[in-house]
């Protein structure tokens, strides 16, 4: 928990966590859901994230802690809100860690088909646990280079695709005509485009990581706003350009859910060893996402312990300032994902994605809600002038909350219904746990007060 992270590292950590399998694999699902209008879906998703980052930047600079939005929700909304946000974000990342490590085992089978998947799960889990257990600088260095590989791959894809489309004699079935062929720009209507916005948000998950790392950043007042702006604009450019080029090269009906659209494009262009290259990049994406999610879940559990909502030993730090016990608890997702893969081999990815998405979406919604409370209370208390301010307050904050809530409700009418089926009982369970915990604390304090009072009376009598 030492302030060693630089602006460049913050940016790469956030981009690395956001550029994961959601873009490399999930984009195929988004394209099949919306057709060419997926470009609008990703633009709208980026707009929601831009509003979110504006709120988050303002609050994070005012409170640069590892508890981040969980601490802010507790302080400005209600202790219950902080409890729900931190545990929901923790479980989202814990589950996501399990999803990624299970996917890694599948990717390694490409090169080593005879080696059991459990071997790769243990090998890579051990490596990344060690990376997270050493120091924040070790974690940041690994994440920086993981992110560099992914970003280089995307830039390379954009340059290659642009060259094929405009630098050579493009094939007749390539070009902007693919945006309106096969049913027009909106083959599934506005509904398909709207549902794909939710899928696009899965690709942007992880941008909020900057707020979690703020507690370990050098000069957070400067580093956090710069990193947030750079992340949102670069991600938006990468996503829209990449998917636009994909659609111009490969007609949208040819994009498959079970195969990365990147691989499809490389196969069409006859790139040697296309599958092997893409497998390596997706493997790196999964490792990067797992690395970041393990970090985020560890810091959130540490924050819960600091607020006395989790056992005190989870808040203990190593000599290098790492909460090792919180890290150990946050590896539970690895074992849970292995179990789910065994029970639901054909639908484990969608199942785990739906469950983990709720925690992340609920956290995002609470960031908007917290910002409304934060600004009002901050101005009323006469605090120092905020170095970063969200534009268009409160209208843009309310707009972001409405859009996100609308997308969450939309999932009830789609294949992602599992998100709310899991999420609503999860919040109910956490709320009951909170009030039971609070009641025990009150009883404990009452017993302590009574004991102290009795002791004072006895001392008086002895005197």
GROMACS .gro file of N, CA, C and O in nm, residues 51-112:
model
  248
   51UNK      N    1  -1.899   0.950  -1.896
   51UNK     CA    2  -1.971   1.013  -1.785
   51UNK      C    3  -1.926   0.954  -1.651
   51UNK      O    4  -1.906   1.025  -1.553
   52UNK      N    5  -1.912   0.822  -1.649
   52UNK     CA    6  -1.869   0.753  -1.528
   52UNK      C    7  -1.731   0.800  -1.484
   52UNK      O    8  -1.707   0.829  -1.366
   53UNK      N    9  -1.638   0.810  -1.580
   53UNK     CA   10  -1.501   0.851  -1.547
   53UNK      C   11  -1.495   0.995  -1.499
   53UNK      O   12  -1.411   1.030  -1.416
   54UNK      N   13  -1.585   1.079  -1.550
   54UNK     CA   14  -1.590   1.218  -1.503
   54UNK      C   15  -1.627   1.225  -1.356
   54UNK      O   16  -1.563   1.297  -1.277
   55UNK      N   17  -1.728   1.148  -1.317
   55UNK     CA   18  -1.770   1.142  -1.176
   55UNK      C   19  -1.660   1.081  -1.090
   55UNK      O   20  -1.629   1.131  -0.980
   56UNK      N   21  -1.601   0.975  -1.140
   56UNK     CA   22  -1.500   0.903  -1.064
   56UNK      C   23  -1.374   0.986  -1.043
   56UNK      O   24  -1.314   0.985  -0.935
   57UNK      N   25  -1.334   1.060  -1.146
   57UNK     CA   26  -1.214   1.144  -1.136
   57UNK      C   27  -1.230   1.248  -1.026
   57UNK      O   28  -1.139   1.269  -0.944
   58UNK      N   29  -1.347   1.312  -1.023
   58UNK     CA   30  -1.372   1.416  -0.922
   58UNK      C   31  -1.364   1.359  -0.781
   58UNK      O   32  -1.298   1.417  -0.693
   59UNK      N   33  -1.428   1.245  -0.759
   59UNK     CA   34  -1.432   1.188  -0.624
   59UNK      C   35  -1.300   1.124  -0.584
   59UNK      O   36  -1.259   1.131  -0.469
   60UNK      N   37  -1.232   1.061  -0.680
   60UNK     CA   38  -1.107   0.992  -0.649
   60UNK      C   39  -0.996   1.089  -0.612
   60UNK      O   40  -0.916   1.062  -0.522
   61UNK      N   41  -0.990   1.203  -0.681
   61UNK     CA   42  -0.888   1.303  -0.649
   61UNK      C   43  -0.912   1.359  -0.509
   61UNK      O   44  -0.818   1.388  -0.434
   62UNK      N   45  -1.039   1.372  -0.470
   62UNK     CA   46  -1.072   1.421  -0.336
   62UNK      C   47  -1.043   1.316  -0.229
   62UNK      O   48  -1.006   1.349  -0.116
   63UNK      N   49  -1.059   1.186  -0.265
   63UNK     CA   50  -1.036   1.076  -0.170
   63UNK      C   51  -0.954   0.966  -0.238
   63UNK      O   52  -1.010   0.863  -0.276
   64UNK      N   53  -0.822   0.982  -0.254
   64UNK     CA   54  -0.740   0.879  -0.318
   64UNK      C   55  -0.707   0.764  -0.224
   64UNK      O   56  -0.601   0.760  -0.162
   65UNK      N   57  -0.799   0.671  -0.208
   65UNK     CA   58  -0.778   0.557  -0.119
   65UNK      C   59  -0.798   0.427  -0.196
   65UNK      O   60  -0.864   0.425  -0.301
   66UNK      N   61  -0.744   0.317  -0.145
   66UNK     CA   62  -0.761   0.187  -0.211
   66UNK      C   63  -0.904   0.137  -0.199
   66UNK      O   64  -0.946   0.050  -0.274
   67UNK      N   65  -0.979   0.190  -0.101
   67UNK     CA   66  -1.120   0.154  -0.090
   67UNK      C   67  -1.202   0.220  -0.198
   67UNK      O   68  -1.310   0.174  -0.233
   68UNK      N   69  -1.150   0.332  -0.251
   68UNK     CA   70  -1.206   0.403  -0.366
   68UNK      C   71  -1.356   0.426  -0.354
   68UNK      O   72  -1.404   0.478  -0.254
   69UNK      N   73  -1.431   0.384  -0.457
   69UNK     CA   74  -1.574   0.412  -0.462
   69UNK      C   75  -1.652   0.346  -0.348
   69UNK      O   76  -1.759   0.393  -0.312
   70UNK      N   77  -1.597   0.238  -0.291
   70UNK     CA   78  -1.662   0.175  -0.176
   70UNK      C   79  -1.655   0.265  -0.054
   70UNK      O   80  -1.755   0.285   0.017
   71UNK      N   81  -1.538   0.323  -0.030
   71UNK     CA   82  -1.520   0.416   0.081
   71UNK      C   83  -1.606   0.541   0.063
   71UNK      O   84  -1.666   0.592   0.158
   72UNK      N   85  -1.612   0.591  -0.061
   72UNK     CA   86  -1.689   0.711  -0.092
   72UNK      C   87  -1.838   0.686  -0.071
   72UNK      O   88  -1.910   0.769  -0.014
   73UNK      N   89  -1.888   0.570  -0.114
   73UNK     CA   90  -2.029   0.535  -0.094
   73UNK      C   91  -2.062   0.527   0.055
   73UNK      O   92  -2.169   0.572   0.098
   74UNK      N   93  -1.970   0.470   0.132
   74UNK     CA   94  -1.992   0.459   0.276
   74UNK      C   95  -1.997   0.598   0.341
   74UNK      O   96  -2.082   0.625   0.426
   75UNK      N   97  -1.906   0.685   0.301
   75UNK     CA   98  -1.893   0.816   0.363
   75UNK      C   99  -2.004   0.913   0.325
   75UNK      O  100  -2.055   0.988   0.408
   76UNK      N  101  -2.047   0.909   0.198
   76UNK     CA  102  -2.140   1.011   0.149
   76UNK      C  103  -2.283   0.963   0.128
   76UNK      O  104  -2.376   1.043   0.126
   77UNK      N  105  -2.304   0.833   0.108
   77UNK     CA  106  -2.441   0.781   0.088
   77UNK      C  107  -2.491   0.717   0.217
   77UNK      O  108  -2.580   0.769   0.283
   78UNK      N  109  -2.431   0.603   0.253
   78UNK     CA  110  -2.471   0.531   0.375
   78UNK      C  111  -2.372   0.417   0.396
   78UNK      O  112  -2.321   0.361   0.298
   79UNK      N  113  -2.343   0.380   0.521
   79UNK     CA  114  -2.253   0.265   0.544
   79UNK      C  115  -2.298   0.139   0.471
   79UNK      O  116  -2.214   0.061   0.424
   80UNK      N  117  -2.430   0.117   0.463
   80UNK     CA  118  -2.480   0.000   0.390
   80UNK      C  119  -2.439   0.005   0.243
   80UNK      O  120  -2.401  -0.096   0.184
   81UNK      N  121  -2.445   0.125   0.183
   81UNK     CA  122  -2.407   0.141   0.042
   81UNK      C  123  -2.260   0.103   0.022
   81UNK      O  124  -2.225   0.032  -0.074
   82UNK      N  125  -2.173   0.148   0.113
   82UNK     CA  126  -2.031   0.113   0.104
   82UNK      C  127  -2.009  -0.036   0.118
   82UNK      O  128  -1.925  -0.095   0.047
   83UNK      N  129  -2.085  -0.099   0.207
   83UNK     CA  130  -2.077  -0.243   0.229
   83UNK      C  131  -2.117  -0.319   0.102
   83UNK      O  132  -2.047  -0.410   0.057
   84UNK      N  133  -2.230  -0.280   0.043
   84UNK     CA  134  -2.281  -0.347  -0.077
   84UNK      C  135  -2.188  -0.330  -0.196
   84UNK      O  136  -2.161  -0.424  -0.271
   85UNK      N  137  -2.137  -0.207  -0.214
   85UNK     CA  138  -2.049  -0.178  -0.328
   85UNK      C  139  -1.921  -0.259  -0.318
   85UNK      O  140  -1.878  -0.323  -0.415
   86UNK      N  141  -1.858  -0.258  -0.202
   86UNK     CA  142  -1.728  -0.325  -0.190
   86UNK      C  143  -1.739  -0.476  -0.204
   86UNK      O  144  -1.657  -0.539  -0.272
   87UNK      N  145  -1.842  -0.535  -0.142
   87UNK     CA  146  -1.856  -0.680  -0.153
   87UNK      C  147  -1.899  -0.720  -0.296
   87UNK      O  148  -1.856  -0.824  -0.348
   88UNK      N  149  -1.984  -0.638  -0.359
   88UNK     CA  150  -2.028  -0.669  -0.496
   88UNK      C  151  -1.913  -0.657  -0.594
   88UNK      O  152  -1.897  -0.740  -0.684
   89UNK      N  153  -1.830  -0.552  -0.577
   89UNK     CA  154  -1.714  -0.535  -0.666
   89UNK      C  155  -1.612  -0.645  -0.640
   89UNK      O  156  -1.550  -0.697  -0.733
   90UNK      N  157  -1.599  -0.683  -0.514
   90UNK     CA  158  -1.506  -0.791  -0.479
   90UNK      C  159  -1.549  -0.922  -0.545
   90UNK      O  160  -1.467  -0.988  -0.610
   91UNK      N  161  -1.676  -0.958  -0.532
   91UNK     CA  162  -1.722  -1.085  -0.589
   91UNK      C  163  -1.715  -1.082  -0.741
   91UNK      O  164  -1.685  -1.183  -0.806
   92UNK      N  165  -1.740  -0.965  -0.802
   92UNK     CA  166  -1.731  -0.952  -0.948
   92UNK      C  167  -1.591  -0.985  -0.996
   92UNK      O  168  -1.571  -1.059  -1.093
   93UNK      N  169  -1.491  -0.931  -0.928
   93UNK     CA  170  -1.353  -0.956  -0.967
   93UNK      C  171  -1.306  -1.096  -0.933
   93UNK      O  172  -1.230  -1.158  -1.008
   94UNK      N  173  -1.352  -1.147  -0.818
   94UNK     CA  174  -1.316  -1.284  -0.780
   94UNK      C  175  -1.367  -1.383  -0.884
   94UNK      O  176  -1.294  -1.474  -0.927
   95UNK      N  177  -1.491  -1.366  -0.928
   95UNK     CA  178  -1.549  -1.454  -1.029
   95UNK      C  179  -1.479  -1.436  -1.163
   95UNK      O  180  -1.454  -1.533  -1.236
   96UNK      N  181  -1.447  -1.310  -1.196
   96UNK     CA  182  -1.380  -1.282  -1.324
   96UNK      C  183  -1.241  -1.344  -1.328
   96UNK      O  184  -1.197  -1.392  -1.434
   97UNK      N  185  -1.172  -1.346  -1.215
   97UNK     CA  186  -1.040  -1.412  -1.207
   97UNK      C  187  -1.055  -1.559  -1.245
   97UNK      O  188  -0.976  -1.614  -1.323
   98UNK      N  189  -1.159  -1.622  -1.192
   98UNK     CA  190  -1.184  -1.763  -1.223
   98UNK      C  191  -1.215  -1.786  -1.369
   98UNK      O  192  -1.168  -1.884  -1.429
   99UNK      N  193  -1.292  -1.696  -1.429
   99UNK     CA  194  -1.326  -1.709  -1.571
   99UNK      C  195  -1.200  -1.702  -1.655
   99UNK      O  196  -1.178  -1.783  -1.747
  100UNK      N  197  -1.115  -1.604  -1.626
  100UNK     CA  198  -0.994  -1.584  -1.707
  100UNK      C  199  -0.897  -1.701  -1.693
  100UNK      O  200  -0.839  -1.746  -1.792
  101UNK      N  201  -0.877  -1.750  -1.571
  101UNK     CA  202  -0.780  -1.859  -1.553
  101UNK      C  203  -0.830  -1.988  -1.617
  101UNK      O  204  -0.752  -2.070  -1.668
  102UNK      N  205  -0.962  -2.007  -1.621
  102UNK     CA  206  -1.018  -2.124  -1.689
  102UNK      C  207  -0.999  -2.112  -1.840
  102UNK      O  208  -0.970  -2.210  -1.909
  103UNK      N  209  -1.016  -1.988  -1.890
  103UNK     CA  210  -0.996  -1.963  -2.033
  103UNK      C  211  -0.850  -1.987  -2.072
  103UNK      O  212  -0.821  -2.039  -2.180
  104UNK      N  213  -0.759  -1.950  -1.984
  104UNK     CA  214  -0.616  -1.968  -2.010
  104UNK      C  215  -0.584  -2.116  -2.035
  104UNK      O  216  -0.507  -2.151  -2.125
  105UNK      N  217  -0.647  -2.202  -1.956
  105UNK     CA  218  -0.625  -2.347  -1.972
  105UNK      C  219  -0.669  -2.394  -2.111
  105UNK      O  220  -0.603  -2.478  -2.174
  106UNK      N  221  -0.779  -2.334  -2.160
  106UNK     CA  222  -0.829  -2.370  -2.294
  106UNK      C  223  -0.732  -2.321  -2.401
  106UNK      O  224  -0.700  -2.393  -2.497
  107UNK      N  225  -0.681  -2.198  -2.388
  107UNK     CA  226  -0.589  -2.142  -2.488
  107UNK      C  227  -0.459  -2.222  -2.495
  107UNK      O  228  -0.402  -2.240  -2.603
  108UNK      N  229  -0.410  -2.271  -2.381
  108UNK     CA  230  -0.285  -2.347  -2.381
  108UNK      C  231  -0.298  -2.482  -2.449
  108UNK      O  232  -0.198  -2.538  -2.497
  109UNK      N  233  -0.419  -2.533  -2.458
  109UNK     CA  234  -0.441  -2.661  -2.526
  109UNK      C  235  -0.409  -2.651  -2.675
  109UNK      O  236  -0.386  -2.752  -2.742
  110UNK      N  237  -0.410  -2.529  -2.727
  110UNK     CA  238  -0.377  -2.509  -2.869
  110UNK      C  239  -0.236  -2.560  -2.898
  110UNK      O  240  -0.211  -2.621  -3.002
  111UNK      N  241  -0.143  -2.534  -2.805
  111UNK     CA  242  -0.005  -2.576  -2.824
  111UNK      C  243   0.027  -2.708  -2.754
  111UNK      O  244   0.114  -2.783  -2.798
  112UNK      N  245  -0.043  -2.734  -2.643
  112UNK     CA  246  -0.015  -2.856  -2.565
  112UNK      C  247  -0.146  -2.931  -2.540
  112UNK      O  248  -0.197  -2.934  -2.427
   0.00000   0.00000   0.00000
